[in-house]
mmCIF file of C-alpha atoms in Angstrom:
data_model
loop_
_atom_site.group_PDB
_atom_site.id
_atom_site.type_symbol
_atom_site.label_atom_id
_atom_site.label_comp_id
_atom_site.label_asym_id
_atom_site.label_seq_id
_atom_site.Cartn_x
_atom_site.Cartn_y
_atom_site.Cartn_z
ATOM 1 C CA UNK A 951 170.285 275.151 155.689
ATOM 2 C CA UNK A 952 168.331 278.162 157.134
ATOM 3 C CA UNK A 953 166.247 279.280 153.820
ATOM 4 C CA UNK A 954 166.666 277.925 150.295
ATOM 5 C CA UNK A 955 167.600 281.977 149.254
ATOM 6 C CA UNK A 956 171.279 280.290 149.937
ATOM 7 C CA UNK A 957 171.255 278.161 147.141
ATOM 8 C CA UNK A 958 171.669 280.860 144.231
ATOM 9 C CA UNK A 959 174.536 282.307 146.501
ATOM 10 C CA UNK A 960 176.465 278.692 147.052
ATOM 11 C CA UNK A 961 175.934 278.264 142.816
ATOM 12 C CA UNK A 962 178.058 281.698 142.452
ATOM 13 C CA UNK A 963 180.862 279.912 144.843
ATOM 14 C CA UNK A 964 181.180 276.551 142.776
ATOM 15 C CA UNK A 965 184.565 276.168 140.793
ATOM 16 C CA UNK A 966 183.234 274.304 137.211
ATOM 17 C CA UNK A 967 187.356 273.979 136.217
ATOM 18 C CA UNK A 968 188.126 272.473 139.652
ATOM 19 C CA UNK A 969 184.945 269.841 140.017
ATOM 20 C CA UNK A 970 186.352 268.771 136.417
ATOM 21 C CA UNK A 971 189.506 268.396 138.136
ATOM 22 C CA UNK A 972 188.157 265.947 140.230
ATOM 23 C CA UNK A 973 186.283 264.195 137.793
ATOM 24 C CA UNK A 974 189.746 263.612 135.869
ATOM 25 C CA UNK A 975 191.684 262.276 138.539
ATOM 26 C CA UNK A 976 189.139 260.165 139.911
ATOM 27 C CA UNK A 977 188.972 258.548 136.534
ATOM 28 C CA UNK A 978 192.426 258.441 135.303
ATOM 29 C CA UNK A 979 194.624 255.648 135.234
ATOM 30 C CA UNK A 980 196.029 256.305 138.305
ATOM 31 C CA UNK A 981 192.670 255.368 139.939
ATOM 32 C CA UNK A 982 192.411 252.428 138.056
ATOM 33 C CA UNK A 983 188.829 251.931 137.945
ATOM 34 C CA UNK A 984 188.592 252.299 142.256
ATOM 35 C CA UNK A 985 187.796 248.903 143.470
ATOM 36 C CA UNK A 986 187.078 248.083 146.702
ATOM 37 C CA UNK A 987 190.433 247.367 148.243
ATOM 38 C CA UNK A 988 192.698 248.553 145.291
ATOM 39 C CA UNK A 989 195.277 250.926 145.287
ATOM 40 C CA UNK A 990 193.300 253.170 143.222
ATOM 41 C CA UNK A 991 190.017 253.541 145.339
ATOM 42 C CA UNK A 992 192.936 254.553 148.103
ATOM 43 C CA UNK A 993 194.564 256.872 146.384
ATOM 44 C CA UNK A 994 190.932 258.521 145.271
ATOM 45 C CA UNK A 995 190.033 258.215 149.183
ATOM 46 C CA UNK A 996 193.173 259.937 150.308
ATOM 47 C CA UNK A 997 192.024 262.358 147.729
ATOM 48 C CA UNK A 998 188.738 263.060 148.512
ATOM 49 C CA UNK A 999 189.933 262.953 152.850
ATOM 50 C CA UNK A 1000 192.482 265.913 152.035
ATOM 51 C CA UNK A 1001 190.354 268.339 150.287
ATOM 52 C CA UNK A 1002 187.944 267.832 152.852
ATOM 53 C CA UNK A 1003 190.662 268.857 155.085
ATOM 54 C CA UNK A 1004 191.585 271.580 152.665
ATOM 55 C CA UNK A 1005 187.798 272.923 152.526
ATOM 56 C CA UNK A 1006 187.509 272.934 156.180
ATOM 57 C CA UNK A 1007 184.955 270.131 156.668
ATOM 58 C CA UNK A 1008 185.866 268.114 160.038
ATOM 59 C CA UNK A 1009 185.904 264.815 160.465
ATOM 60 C CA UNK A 1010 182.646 263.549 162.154
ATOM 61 C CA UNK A 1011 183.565 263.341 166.004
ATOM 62 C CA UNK A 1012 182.004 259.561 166.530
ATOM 63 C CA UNK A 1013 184.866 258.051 163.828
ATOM 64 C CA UNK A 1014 187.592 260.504 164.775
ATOM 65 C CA UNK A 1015 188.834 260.355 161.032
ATOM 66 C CA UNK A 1016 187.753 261.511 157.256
ATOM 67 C CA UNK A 1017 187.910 257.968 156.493
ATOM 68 C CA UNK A 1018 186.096 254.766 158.096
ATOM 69 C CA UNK A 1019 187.809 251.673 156.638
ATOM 70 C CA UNK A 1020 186.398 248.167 156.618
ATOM 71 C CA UNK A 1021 186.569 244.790 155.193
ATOM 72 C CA UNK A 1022 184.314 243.017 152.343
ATOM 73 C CA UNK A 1023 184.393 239.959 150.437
ATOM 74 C CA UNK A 1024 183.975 240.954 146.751
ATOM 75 C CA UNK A 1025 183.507 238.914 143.576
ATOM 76 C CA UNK A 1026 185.968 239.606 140.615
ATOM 77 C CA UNK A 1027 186.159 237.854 137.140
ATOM 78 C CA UNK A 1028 189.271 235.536 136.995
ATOM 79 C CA UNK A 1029 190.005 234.573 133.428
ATOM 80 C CA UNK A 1030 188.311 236.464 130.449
ATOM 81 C CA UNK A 1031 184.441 234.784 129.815
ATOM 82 C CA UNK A 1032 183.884 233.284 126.768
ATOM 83 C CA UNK A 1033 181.108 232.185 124.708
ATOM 84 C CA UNK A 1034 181.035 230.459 121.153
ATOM 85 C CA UNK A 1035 178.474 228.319 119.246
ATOM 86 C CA UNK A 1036 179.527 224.770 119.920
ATOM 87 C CA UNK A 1037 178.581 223.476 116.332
ATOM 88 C CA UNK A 1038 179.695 224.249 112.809
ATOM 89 C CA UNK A 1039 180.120 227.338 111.551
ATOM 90 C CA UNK A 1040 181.774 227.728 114.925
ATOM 91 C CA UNK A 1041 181.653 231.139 116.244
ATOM 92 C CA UNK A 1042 183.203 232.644 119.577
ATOM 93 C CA UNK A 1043 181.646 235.913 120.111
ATOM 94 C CA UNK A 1044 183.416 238.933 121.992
ATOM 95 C CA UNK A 1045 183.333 239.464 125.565
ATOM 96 C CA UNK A 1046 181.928 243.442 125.772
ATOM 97 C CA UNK A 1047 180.879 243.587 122.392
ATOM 98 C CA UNK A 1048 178.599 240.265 122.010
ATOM 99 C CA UNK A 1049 177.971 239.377 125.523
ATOM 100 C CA UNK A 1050 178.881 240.697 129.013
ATOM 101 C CA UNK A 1051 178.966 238.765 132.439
ATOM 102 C CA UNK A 1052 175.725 239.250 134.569
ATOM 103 C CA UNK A 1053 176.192 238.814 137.993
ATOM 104 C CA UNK A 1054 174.310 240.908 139.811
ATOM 105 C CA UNK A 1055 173.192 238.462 142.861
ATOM 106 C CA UNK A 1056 172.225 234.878 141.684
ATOM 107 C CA UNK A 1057 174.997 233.988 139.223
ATOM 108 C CA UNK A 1058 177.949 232.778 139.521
ATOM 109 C CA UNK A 1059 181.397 230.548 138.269
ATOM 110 C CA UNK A 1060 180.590 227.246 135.540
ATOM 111 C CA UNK A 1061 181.036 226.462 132.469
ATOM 112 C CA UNK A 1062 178.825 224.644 129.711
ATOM 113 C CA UNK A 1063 178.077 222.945 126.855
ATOM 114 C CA UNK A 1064 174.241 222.320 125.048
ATOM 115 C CA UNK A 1065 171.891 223.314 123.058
ATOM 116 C CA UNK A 1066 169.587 226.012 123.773
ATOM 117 C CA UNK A 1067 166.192 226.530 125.188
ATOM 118 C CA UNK A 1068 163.956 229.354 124.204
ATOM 119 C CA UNK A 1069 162.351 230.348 127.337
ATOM 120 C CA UNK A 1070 160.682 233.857 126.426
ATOM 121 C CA UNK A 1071 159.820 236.282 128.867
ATOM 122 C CA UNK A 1072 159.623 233.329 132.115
ATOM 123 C CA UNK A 1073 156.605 234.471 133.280
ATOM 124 C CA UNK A 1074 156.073 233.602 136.999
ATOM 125 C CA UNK A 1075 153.001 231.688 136.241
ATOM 126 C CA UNK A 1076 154.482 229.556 133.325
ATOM 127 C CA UNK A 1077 156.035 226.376 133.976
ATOM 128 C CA UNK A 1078 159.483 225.759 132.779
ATOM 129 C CA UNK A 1079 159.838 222.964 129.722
ATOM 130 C CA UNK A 1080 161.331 219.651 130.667
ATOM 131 C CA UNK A 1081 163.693 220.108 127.931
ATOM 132 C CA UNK A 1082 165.421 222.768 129.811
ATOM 133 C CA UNK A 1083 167.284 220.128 132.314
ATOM 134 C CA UNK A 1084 171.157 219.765 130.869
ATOM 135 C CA UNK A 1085 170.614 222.401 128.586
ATOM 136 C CA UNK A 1086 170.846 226.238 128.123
ATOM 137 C CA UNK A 1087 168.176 228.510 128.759
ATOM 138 C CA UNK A 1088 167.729 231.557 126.529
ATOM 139 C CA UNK A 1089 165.159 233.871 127.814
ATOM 140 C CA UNK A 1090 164.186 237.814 127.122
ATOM 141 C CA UNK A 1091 166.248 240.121 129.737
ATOM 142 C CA UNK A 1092 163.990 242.963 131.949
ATOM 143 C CA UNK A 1093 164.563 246.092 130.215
ATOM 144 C CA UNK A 1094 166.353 249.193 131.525
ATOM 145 C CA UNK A 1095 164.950 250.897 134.716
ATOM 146 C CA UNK A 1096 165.571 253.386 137.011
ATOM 147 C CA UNK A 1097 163.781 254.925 140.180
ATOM 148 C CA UNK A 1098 161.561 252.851 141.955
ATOM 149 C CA UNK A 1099 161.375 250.351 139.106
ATOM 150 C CA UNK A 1100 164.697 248.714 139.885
ATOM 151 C CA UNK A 1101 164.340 246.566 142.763
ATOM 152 C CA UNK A 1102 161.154 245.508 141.339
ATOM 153 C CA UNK A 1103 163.644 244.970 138.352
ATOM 154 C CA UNK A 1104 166.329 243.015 139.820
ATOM 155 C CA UNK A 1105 164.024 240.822 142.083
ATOM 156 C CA UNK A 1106 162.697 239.948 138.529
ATOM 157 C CA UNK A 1107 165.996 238.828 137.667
ATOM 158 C CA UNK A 1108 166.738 236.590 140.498
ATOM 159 C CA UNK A 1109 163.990 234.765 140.550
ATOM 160 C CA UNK A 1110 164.513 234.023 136.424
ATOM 161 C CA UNK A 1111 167.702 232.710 137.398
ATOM 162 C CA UNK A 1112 166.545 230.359 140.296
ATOM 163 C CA UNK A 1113 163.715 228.970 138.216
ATOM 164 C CA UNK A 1114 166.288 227.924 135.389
ATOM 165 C CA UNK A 1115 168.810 226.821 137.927
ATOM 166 C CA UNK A 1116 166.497 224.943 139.954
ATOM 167 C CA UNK A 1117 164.732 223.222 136.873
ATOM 168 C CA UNK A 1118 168.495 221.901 136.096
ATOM 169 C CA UNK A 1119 169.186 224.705 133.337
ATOM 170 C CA UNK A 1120 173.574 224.403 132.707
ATOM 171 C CA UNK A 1121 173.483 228.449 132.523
ATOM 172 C CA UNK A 1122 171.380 230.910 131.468
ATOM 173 C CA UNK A 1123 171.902 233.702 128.380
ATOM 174 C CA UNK A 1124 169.393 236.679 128.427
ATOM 175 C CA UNK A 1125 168.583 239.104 125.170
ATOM 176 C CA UNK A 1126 169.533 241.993 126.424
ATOM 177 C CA UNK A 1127 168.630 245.924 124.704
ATOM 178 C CA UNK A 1128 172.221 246.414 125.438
ATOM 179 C CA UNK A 1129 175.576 244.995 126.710
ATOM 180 C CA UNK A 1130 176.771 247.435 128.765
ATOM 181 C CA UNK A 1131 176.690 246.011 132.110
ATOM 182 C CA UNK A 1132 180.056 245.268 132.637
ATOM 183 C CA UNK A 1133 180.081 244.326 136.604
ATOM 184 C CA UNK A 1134 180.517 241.721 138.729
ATOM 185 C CA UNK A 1135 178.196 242.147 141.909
ATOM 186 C CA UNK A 1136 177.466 239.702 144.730
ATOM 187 C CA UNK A 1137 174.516 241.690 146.382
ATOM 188 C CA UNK A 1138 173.605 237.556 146.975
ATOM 189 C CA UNK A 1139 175.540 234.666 146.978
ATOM 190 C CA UNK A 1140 173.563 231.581 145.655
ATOM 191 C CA UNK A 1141 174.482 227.675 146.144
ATOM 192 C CA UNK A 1142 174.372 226.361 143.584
ATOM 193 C CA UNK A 1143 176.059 228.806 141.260
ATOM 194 C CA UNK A 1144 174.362 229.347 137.418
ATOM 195 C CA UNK A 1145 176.776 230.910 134.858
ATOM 196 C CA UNK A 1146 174.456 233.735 133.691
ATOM 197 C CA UNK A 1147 175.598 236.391 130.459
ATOM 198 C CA UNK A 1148 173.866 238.998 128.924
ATOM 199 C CA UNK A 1149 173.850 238.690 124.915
ATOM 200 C CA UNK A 1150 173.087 240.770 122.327
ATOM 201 C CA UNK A 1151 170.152 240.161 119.639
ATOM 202 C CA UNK A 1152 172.411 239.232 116.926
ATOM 203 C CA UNK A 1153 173.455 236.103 119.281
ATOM 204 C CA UNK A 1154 169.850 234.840 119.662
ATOM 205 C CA UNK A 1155 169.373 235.352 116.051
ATOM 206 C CA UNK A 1156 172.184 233.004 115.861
ATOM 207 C CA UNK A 1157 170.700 230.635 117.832
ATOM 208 C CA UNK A 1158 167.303 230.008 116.714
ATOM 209 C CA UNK A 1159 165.390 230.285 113.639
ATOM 210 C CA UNK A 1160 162.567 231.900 113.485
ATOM 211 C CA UNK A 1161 163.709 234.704 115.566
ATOM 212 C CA UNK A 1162 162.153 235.187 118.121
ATOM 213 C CA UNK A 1163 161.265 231.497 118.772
ATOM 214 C CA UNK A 1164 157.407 231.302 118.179
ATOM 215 C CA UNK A 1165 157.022 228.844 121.532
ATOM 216 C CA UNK A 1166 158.442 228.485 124.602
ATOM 217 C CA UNK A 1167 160.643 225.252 124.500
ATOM 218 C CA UNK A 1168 161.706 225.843 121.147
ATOM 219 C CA UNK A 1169 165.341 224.014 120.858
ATOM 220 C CA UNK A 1170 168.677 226.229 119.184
ATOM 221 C CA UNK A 1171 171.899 225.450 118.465
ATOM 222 C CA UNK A 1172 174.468 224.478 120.776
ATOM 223 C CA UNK A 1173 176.832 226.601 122.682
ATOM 224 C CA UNK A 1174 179.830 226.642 125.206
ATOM 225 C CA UNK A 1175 180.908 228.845 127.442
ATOM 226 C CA UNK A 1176 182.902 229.713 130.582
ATOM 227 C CA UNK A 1177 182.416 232.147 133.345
ATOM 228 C CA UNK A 1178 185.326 232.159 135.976
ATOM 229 C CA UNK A 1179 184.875 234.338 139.441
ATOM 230 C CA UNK A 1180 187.121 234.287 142.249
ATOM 231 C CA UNK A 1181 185.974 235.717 145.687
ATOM 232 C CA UNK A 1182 188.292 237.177 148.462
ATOM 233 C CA UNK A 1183 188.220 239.283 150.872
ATOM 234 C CA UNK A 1184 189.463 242.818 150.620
ATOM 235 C CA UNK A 1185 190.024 246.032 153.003
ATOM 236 C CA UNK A 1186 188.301 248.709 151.575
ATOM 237 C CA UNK A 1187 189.673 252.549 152.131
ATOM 238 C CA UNK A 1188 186.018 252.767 153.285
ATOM 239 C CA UNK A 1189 183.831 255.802 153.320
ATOM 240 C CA UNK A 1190 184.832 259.573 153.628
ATOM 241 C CA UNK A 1191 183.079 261.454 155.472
ATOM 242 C CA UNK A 1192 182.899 265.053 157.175
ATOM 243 C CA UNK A 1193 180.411 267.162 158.855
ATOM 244 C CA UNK A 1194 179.754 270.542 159.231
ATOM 245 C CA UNK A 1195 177.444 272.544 161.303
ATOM 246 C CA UNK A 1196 175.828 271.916 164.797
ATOM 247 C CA UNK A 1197 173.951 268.696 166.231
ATOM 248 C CA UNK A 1198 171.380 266.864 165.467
ATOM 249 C CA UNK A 1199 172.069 266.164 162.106
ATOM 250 C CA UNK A 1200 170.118 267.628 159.338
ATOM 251 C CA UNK A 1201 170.534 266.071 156.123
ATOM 252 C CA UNK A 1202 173.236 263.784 154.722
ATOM 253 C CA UNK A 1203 174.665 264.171 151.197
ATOM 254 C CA UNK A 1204 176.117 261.109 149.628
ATOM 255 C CA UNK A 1205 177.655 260.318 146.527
ATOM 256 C CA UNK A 1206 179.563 256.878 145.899
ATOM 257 C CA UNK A 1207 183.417 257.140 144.837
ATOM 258 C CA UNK A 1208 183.954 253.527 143.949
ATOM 259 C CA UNK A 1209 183.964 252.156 140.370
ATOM 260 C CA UNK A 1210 184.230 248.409 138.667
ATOM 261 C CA UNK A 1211 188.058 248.368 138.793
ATOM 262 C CA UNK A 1212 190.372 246.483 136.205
ATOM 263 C CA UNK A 1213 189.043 243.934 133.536
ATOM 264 C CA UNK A 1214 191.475 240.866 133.947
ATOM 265 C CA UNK A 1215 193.386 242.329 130.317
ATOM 266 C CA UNK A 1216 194.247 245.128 132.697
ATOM 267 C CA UNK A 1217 191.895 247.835 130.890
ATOM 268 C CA UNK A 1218 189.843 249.912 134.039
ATOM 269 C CA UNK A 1219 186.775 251.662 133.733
ATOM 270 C CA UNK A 1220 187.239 254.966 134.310
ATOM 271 C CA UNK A 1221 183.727 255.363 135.854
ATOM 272 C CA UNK A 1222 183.390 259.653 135.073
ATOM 273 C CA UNK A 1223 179.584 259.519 135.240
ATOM 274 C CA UNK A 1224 179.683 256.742 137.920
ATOM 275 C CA UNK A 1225 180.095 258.361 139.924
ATOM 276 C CA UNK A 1226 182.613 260.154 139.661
ATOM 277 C CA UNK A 1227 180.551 263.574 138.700
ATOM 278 C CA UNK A 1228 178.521 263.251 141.141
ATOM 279 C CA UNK A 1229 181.554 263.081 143.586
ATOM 280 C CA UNK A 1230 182.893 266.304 142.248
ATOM 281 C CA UNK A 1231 179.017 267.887 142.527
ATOM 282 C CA UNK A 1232 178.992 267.012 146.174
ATOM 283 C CA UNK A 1233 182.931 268.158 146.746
ATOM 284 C CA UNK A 1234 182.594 271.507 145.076
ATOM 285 C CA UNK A 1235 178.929 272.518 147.051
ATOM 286 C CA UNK A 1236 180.521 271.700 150.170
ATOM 287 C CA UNK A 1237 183.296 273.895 149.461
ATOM 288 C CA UNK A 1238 180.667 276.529 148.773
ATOM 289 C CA UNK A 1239 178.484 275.172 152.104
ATOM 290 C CA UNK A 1240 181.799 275.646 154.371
ATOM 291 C CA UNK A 1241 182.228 279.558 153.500
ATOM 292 C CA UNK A 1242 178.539 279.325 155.065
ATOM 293 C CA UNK A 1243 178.994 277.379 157.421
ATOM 294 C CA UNK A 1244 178.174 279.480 160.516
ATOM 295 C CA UNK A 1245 174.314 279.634 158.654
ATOM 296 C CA UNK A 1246 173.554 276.164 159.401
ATOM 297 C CA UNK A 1247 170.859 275.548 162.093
ATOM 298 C CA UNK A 1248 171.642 271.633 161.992
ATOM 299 C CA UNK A 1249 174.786 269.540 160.925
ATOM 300 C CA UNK A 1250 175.426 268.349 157.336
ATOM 301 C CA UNK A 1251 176.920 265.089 157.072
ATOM 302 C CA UNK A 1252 178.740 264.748 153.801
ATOM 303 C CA UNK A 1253 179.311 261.003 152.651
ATOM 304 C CA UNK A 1254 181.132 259.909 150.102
ATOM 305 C CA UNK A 1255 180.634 255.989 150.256
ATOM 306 C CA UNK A 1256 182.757 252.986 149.122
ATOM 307 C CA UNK A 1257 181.341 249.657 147.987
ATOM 308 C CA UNK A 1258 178.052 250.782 146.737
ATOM 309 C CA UNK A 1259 179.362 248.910 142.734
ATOM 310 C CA UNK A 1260 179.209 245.951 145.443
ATOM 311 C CA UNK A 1261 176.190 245.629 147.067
ATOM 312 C CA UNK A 1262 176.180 249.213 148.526
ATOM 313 C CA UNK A 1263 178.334 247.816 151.758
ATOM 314 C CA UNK A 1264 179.644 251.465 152.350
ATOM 315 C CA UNK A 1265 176.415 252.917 152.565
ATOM 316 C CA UNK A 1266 174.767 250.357 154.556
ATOM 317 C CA UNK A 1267 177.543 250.802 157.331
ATOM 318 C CA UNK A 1268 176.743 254.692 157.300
ATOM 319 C CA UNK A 1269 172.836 253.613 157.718
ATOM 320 C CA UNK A 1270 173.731 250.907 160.927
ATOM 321 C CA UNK A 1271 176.550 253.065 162.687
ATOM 322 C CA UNK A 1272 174.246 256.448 162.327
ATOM 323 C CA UNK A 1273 170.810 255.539 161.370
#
């Protein structure tokens, strides 16, 4: 953009009551939750392709289209988890409320039965107990992140889950602030596969008393539980994409459109702040952008990628076609 003055003038262009629009039909039921590969991410890509077309933003000339489909293999949950103490008073605990599938690289499909392992924090430097072969490890989760802090974060995680998987750990439950991650990624797929949940408090009160465990090794009460993941291969409507203003290119707004899709009860997440506000941010300042259009000095790429719930596959095909 030729001086930042243009900003204040694009803000006076932006439609609030049509970005909320957008933001209600990308998370309505008709989008389902926008899966790669659904019906619903189509339908919200032939959405977001059209008013492109409607705002006057062409289609970048090296795909020839608003959209750039392509194939993934994603990981979706096949039967509702389940979790329950294996020993009397037995207890089964509630998928979403207790405890919530964590899959987000090394974890995987299993199911099974044992007592518990405290493990704490499994610091890098601390060797595993024994004790933990057979059995289920129960260890602290990382807390929430954002910024730089989560890869840092999430490398963290993975190695946590191949140190209990590779000292012969059954599956692994982590004490989580929260259950509220509700997704099943494959950013990795590890042989072999460890069943991994996140659980709330009350659950490792449950297991062990005192609580916390005051050692590492400490032995709870038995549980049993069941993770189920299938893994295909899907066509995804792919990213949407336009471009406005003269070669090279300039600067690239993205925003993701995808979401986590359907639980297997058939309930979708309707995915409003992810990210489907941010998609309607991006949609309504281009429609601003393109009544300036003629005021760019270099082009504008706008990118609205698929995939990124999945590994960010839509963005990384933007980066290796373009970067």
């Amino acid at each position: 953009m030729a001086k930042l003055e243009l900003v204040p003038e694009l803000l006076r262009l932006v439609d609030v009551g049509r970005a909320c629009g957008h933001v209600a039909l990308l998370a309505s039921a008709a989008c389902a939750g926008r899966a790669p590969g659904s019906a619903g991410e189509q339908r919200a890509a032939e959405y977001l392709a059209d008013r492109l077309q409607a705002i006057g933003w062409p289609p970048l000339a090296e795909v020839g289209a608003h959209r750039d489909p392509f194939s993934l293999t994603v990981s979706e949950l096949a039967g509702e988890p389940t979790l329950a103490l294996a020993e009397a008073p037995a207890t089964a605990f509630v998928h979403l409320r207790d405890f919530c599938v964590d899959v987000q690289g090394a974890a995987g499909s299993g199911r099974a039965r044992g007592e518990t392992v405290w493990l704490g924090a499994m610091a890098a430097e601390d060797g595993l107990p024994d004790a933990l072969r057979g059995r289920v490890g129960v260890c602290w989760s990382t807390p929430p992140v954002s910024g730089d802090q989560l890869r840092a974060a999430f490398e963290a995680y993975l190695q946590r889950v191949r140190r209990a998987r590779d000292a012969g750990a059954s599956a692994l439950l982590q004490i989580a602030p929260r259950v509220d991650r509700r997704k099943v990624m494959a950013h990795c797929h590890e042989t072999p596969e460890l069943p991994v949940l996140d659980v709330d408090p009350a659950i490792g009160r449950a297991l062990f008393a005192p609580y916390p465990p005051p050692a590492v090794g400490q032995r709870g009460r038995s549980v049993e539980l069941r993770v189920e993941l299938e893994r295909r291969e899907v066509y995804s409507a792919g990213n949407v994409m336009a471009g406005l203003g003269p070669h090279p290119i300039g600067a690239v707004v993205c925003a993701h459109y995808d979401h986590l899709g359907t639980l297997p009860d058939g309930r979708h997440f309707p995915g409003a702040a992810d990210n489907a506000s941010g998609v309607a941010v991006a949609l309504e300042a281009a429609a601003a952008i393109a009544a300036a259009g003629d005021r760019l000095r270099r082009r504008l790429v706008l990118l609205f990628s698929a995939a990124e719930e999945t590994g960010m596959f839509g963005a990384r095909r933007f980066v290796e076609r373009f970067g």
